[in-house]
PDB file of C-alpha atoms in Angstrom:
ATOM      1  CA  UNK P   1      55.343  13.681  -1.222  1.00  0.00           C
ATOM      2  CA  UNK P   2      58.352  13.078   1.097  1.00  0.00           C
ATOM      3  CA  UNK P   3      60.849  11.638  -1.903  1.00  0.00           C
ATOM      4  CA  UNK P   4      60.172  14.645  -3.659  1.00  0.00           C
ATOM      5  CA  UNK P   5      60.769  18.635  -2.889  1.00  0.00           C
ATOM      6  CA  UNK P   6      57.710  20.424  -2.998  1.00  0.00           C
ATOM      7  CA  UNK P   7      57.356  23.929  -3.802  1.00  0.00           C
ATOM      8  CA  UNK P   8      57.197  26.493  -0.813  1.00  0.00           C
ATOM      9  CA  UNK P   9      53.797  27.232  -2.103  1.00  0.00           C
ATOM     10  CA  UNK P  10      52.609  23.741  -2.402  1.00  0.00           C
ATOM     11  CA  UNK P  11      51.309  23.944  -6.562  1.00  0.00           C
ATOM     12  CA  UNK P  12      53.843  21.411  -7.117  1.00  0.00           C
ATOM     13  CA  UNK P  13      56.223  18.673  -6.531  1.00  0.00           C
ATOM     14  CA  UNK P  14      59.843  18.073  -8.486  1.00  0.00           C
ATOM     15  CA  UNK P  15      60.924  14.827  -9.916  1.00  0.00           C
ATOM     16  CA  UNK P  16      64.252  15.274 -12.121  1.00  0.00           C
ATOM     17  CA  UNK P  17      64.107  18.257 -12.396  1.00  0.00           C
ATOM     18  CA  UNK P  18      60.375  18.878 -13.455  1.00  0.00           C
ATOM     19  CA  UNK P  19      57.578  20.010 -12.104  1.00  0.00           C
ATOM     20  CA  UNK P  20      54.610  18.389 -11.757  1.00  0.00           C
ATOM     21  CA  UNK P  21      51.181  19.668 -10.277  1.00  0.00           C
ATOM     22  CA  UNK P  22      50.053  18.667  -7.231  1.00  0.00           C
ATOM     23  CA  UNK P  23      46.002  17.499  -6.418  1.00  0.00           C
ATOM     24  CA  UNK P  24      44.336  19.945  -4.908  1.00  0.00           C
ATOM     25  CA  UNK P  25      44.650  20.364  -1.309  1.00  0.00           C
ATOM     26  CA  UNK P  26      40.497  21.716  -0.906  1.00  0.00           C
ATOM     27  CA  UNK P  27      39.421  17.873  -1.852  1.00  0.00           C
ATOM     28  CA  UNK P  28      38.248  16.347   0.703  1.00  0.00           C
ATOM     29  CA  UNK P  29      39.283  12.896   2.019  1.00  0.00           C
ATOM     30  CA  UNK P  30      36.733  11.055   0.854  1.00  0.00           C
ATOM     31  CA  UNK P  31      36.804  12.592  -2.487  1.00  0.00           C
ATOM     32  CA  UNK P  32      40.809  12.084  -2.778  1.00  0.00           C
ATOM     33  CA  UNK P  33      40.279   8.744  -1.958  1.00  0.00           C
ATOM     34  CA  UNK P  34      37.444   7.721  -4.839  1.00  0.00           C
ATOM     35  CA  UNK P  35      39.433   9.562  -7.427  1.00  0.00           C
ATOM     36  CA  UNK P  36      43.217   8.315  -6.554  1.00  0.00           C
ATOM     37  CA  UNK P  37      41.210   4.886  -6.529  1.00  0.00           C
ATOM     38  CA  UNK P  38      39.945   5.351  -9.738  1.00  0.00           C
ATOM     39  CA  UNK P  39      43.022   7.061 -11.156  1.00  0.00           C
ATOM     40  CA  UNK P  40      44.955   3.420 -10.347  1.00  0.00           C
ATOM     41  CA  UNK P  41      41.893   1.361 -11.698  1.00  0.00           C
ATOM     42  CA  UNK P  42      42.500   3.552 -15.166  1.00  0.00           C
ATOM     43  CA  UNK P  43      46.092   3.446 -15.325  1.00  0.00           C
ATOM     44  CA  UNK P  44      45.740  -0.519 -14.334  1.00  0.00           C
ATOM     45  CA  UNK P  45      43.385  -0.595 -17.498  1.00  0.00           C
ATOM     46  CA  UNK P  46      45.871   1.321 -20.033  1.00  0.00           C
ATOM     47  CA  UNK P  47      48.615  -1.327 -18.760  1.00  0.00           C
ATOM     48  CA  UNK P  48      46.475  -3.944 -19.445  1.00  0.00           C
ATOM     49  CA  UNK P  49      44.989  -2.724 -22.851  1.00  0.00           C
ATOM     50  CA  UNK P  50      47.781  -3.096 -24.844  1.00  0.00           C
ATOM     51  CA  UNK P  51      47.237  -4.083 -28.595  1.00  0.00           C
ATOM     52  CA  UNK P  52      43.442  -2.862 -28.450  1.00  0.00           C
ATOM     53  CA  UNK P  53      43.548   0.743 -29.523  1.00  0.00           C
ATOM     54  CA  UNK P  54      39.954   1.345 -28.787  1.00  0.00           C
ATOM     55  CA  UNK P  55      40.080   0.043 -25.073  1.00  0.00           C
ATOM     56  CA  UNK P  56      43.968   1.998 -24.695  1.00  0.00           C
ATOM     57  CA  UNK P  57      41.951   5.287 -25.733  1.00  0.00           C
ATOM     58  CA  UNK P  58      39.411   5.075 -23.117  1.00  0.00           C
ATOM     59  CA  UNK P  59      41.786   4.123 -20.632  1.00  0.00           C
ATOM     60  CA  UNK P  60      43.565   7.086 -21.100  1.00  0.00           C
ATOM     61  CA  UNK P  61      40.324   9.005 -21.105  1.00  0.00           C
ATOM     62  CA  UNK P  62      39.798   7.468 -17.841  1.00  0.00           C
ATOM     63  CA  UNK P  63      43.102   8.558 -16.523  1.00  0.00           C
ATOM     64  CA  UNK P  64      43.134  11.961 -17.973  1.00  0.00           C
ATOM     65  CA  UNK P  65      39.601  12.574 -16.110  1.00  0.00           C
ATOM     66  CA  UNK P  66      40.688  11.435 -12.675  1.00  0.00           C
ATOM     67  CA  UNK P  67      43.751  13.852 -12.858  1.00  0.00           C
ATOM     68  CA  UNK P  68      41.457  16.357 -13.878  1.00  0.00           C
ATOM     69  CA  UNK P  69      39.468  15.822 -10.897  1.00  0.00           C
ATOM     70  CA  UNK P  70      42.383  15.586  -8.610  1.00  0.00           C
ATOM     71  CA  UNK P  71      43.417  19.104  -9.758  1.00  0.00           C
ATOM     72  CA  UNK P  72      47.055  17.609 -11.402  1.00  0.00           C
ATOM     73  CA  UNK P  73      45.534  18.406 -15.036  1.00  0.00           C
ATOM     74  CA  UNK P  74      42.569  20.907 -16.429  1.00  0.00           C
ATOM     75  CA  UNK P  75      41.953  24.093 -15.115  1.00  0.00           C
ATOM     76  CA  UNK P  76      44.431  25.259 -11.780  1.00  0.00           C
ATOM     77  CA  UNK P  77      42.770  24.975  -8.227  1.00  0.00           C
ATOM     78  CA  UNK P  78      44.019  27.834  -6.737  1.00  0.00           C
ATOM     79  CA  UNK P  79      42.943  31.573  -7.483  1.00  0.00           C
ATOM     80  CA  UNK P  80      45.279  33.924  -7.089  1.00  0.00           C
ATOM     81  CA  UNK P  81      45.801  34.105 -11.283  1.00  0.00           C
ATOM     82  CA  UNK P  82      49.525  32.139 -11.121  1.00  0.00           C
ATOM     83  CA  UNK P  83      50.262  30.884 -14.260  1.00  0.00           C
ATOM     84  CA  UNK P  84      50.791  27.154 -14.296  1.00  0.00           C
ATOM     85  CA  UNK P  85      54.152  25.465 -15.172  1.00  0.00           C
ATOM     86  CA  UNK P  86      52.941  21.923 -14.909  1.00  0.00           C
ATOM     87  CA  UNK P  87      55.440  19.695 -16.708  1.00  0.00           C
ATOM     88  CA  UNK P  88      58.114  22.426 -17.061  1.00  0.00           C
ATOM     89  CA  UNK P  89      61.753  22.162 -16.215  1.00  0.00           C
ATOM     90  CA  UNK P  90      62.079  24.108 -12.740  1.00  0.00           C
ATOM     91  CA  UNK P  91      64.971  25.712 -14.543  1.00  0.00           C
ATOM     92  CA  UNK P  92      62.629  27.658 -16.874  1.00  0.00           C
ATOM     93  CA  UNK P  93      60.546  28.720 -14.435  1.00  0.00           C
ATOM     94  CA  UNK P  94      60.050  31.361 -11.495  1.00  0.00           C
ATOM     95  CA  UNK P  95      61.014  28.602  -9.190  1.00  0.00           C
ATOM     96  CA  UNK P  96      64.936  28.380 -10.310  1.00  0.00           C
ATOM     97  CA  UNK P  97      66.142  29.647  -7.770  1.00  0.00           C
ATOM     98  CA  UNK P  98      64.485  28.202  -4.882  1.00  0.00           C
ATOM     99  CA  UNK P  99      65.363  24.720  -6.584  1.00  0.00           C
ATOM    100  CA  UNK P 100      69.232  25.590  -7.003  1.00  0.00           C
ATOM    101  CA  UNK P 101      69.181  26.228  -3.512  1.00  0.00           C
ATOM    102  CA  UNK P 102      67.672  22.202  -2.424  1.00  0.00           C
ATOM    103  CA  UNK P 103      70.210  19.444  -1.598  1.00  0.00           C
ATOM    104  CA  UNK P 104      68.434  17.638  -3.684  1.00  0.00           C
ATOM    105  CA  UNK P 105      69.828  15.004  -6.468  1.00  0.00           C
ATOM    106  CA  UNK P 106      67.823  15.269  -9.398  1.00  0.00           C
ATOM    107  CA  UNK P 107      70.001  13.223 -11.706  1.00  0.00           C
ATOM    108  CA  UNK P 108      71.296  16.020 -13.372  1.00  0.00           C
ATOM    109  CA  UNK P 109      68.846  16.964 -14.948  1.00  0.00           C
ATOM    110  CA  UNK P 110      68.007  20.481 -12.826  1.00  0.00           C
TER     111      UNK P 110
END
């Protein structure tokens, strides 16, 4: 992610000023590849399902389980018992500080 800061210990990127998880660096390449495919198929298939509740539901199942097997949802990939502050405003979290100290413009919203 070169538009975005990452964390120094690569869990996650920031995008205005939240955090958001990153896949999981064990995958291999192959791997990556099938699920980021399928992750734009589903996403392609939620755009496309508007008005049909039914098929907008399983799109978003379909999305929701590629980002689980990416690592960005679900359970965390790494082990060392971190807590996970997908989603959260970097301000709220342990990595404050490290943010306040980016030239970075975030809108704001930091």
């Amino acid at each position: 992610m070169t538009d975005h800061p990452e964390t120094p210990d690569g869990r996650y990127f920031v995008v205005r000023g939240r955090l958001w998880r990153r896949s999981n660096p064990a995958l291999d390449e192959a791997g990556r590849t099938n699920w980021v495919k399928a992750l734009m198929t589903a996403r392609r298939a939620v755009r496309d399902s508007k008005g049909d509740a039914a098929a907008t539901a399983q799109a978003r199942q379909r999305v929701d389980a590629a980002k689980i097997a990416l690592g960005e949802r679900g359970p965390v990939w790494w082990q060392d018992g971190a807590p996970d502050f997908n989603r959260r405003m970097v301000r709220n979290t342990p990595y404050a500080d490290w943010f306040a100290a980016q030239d970075v413009d975030d809108g704001g919203k930091g």
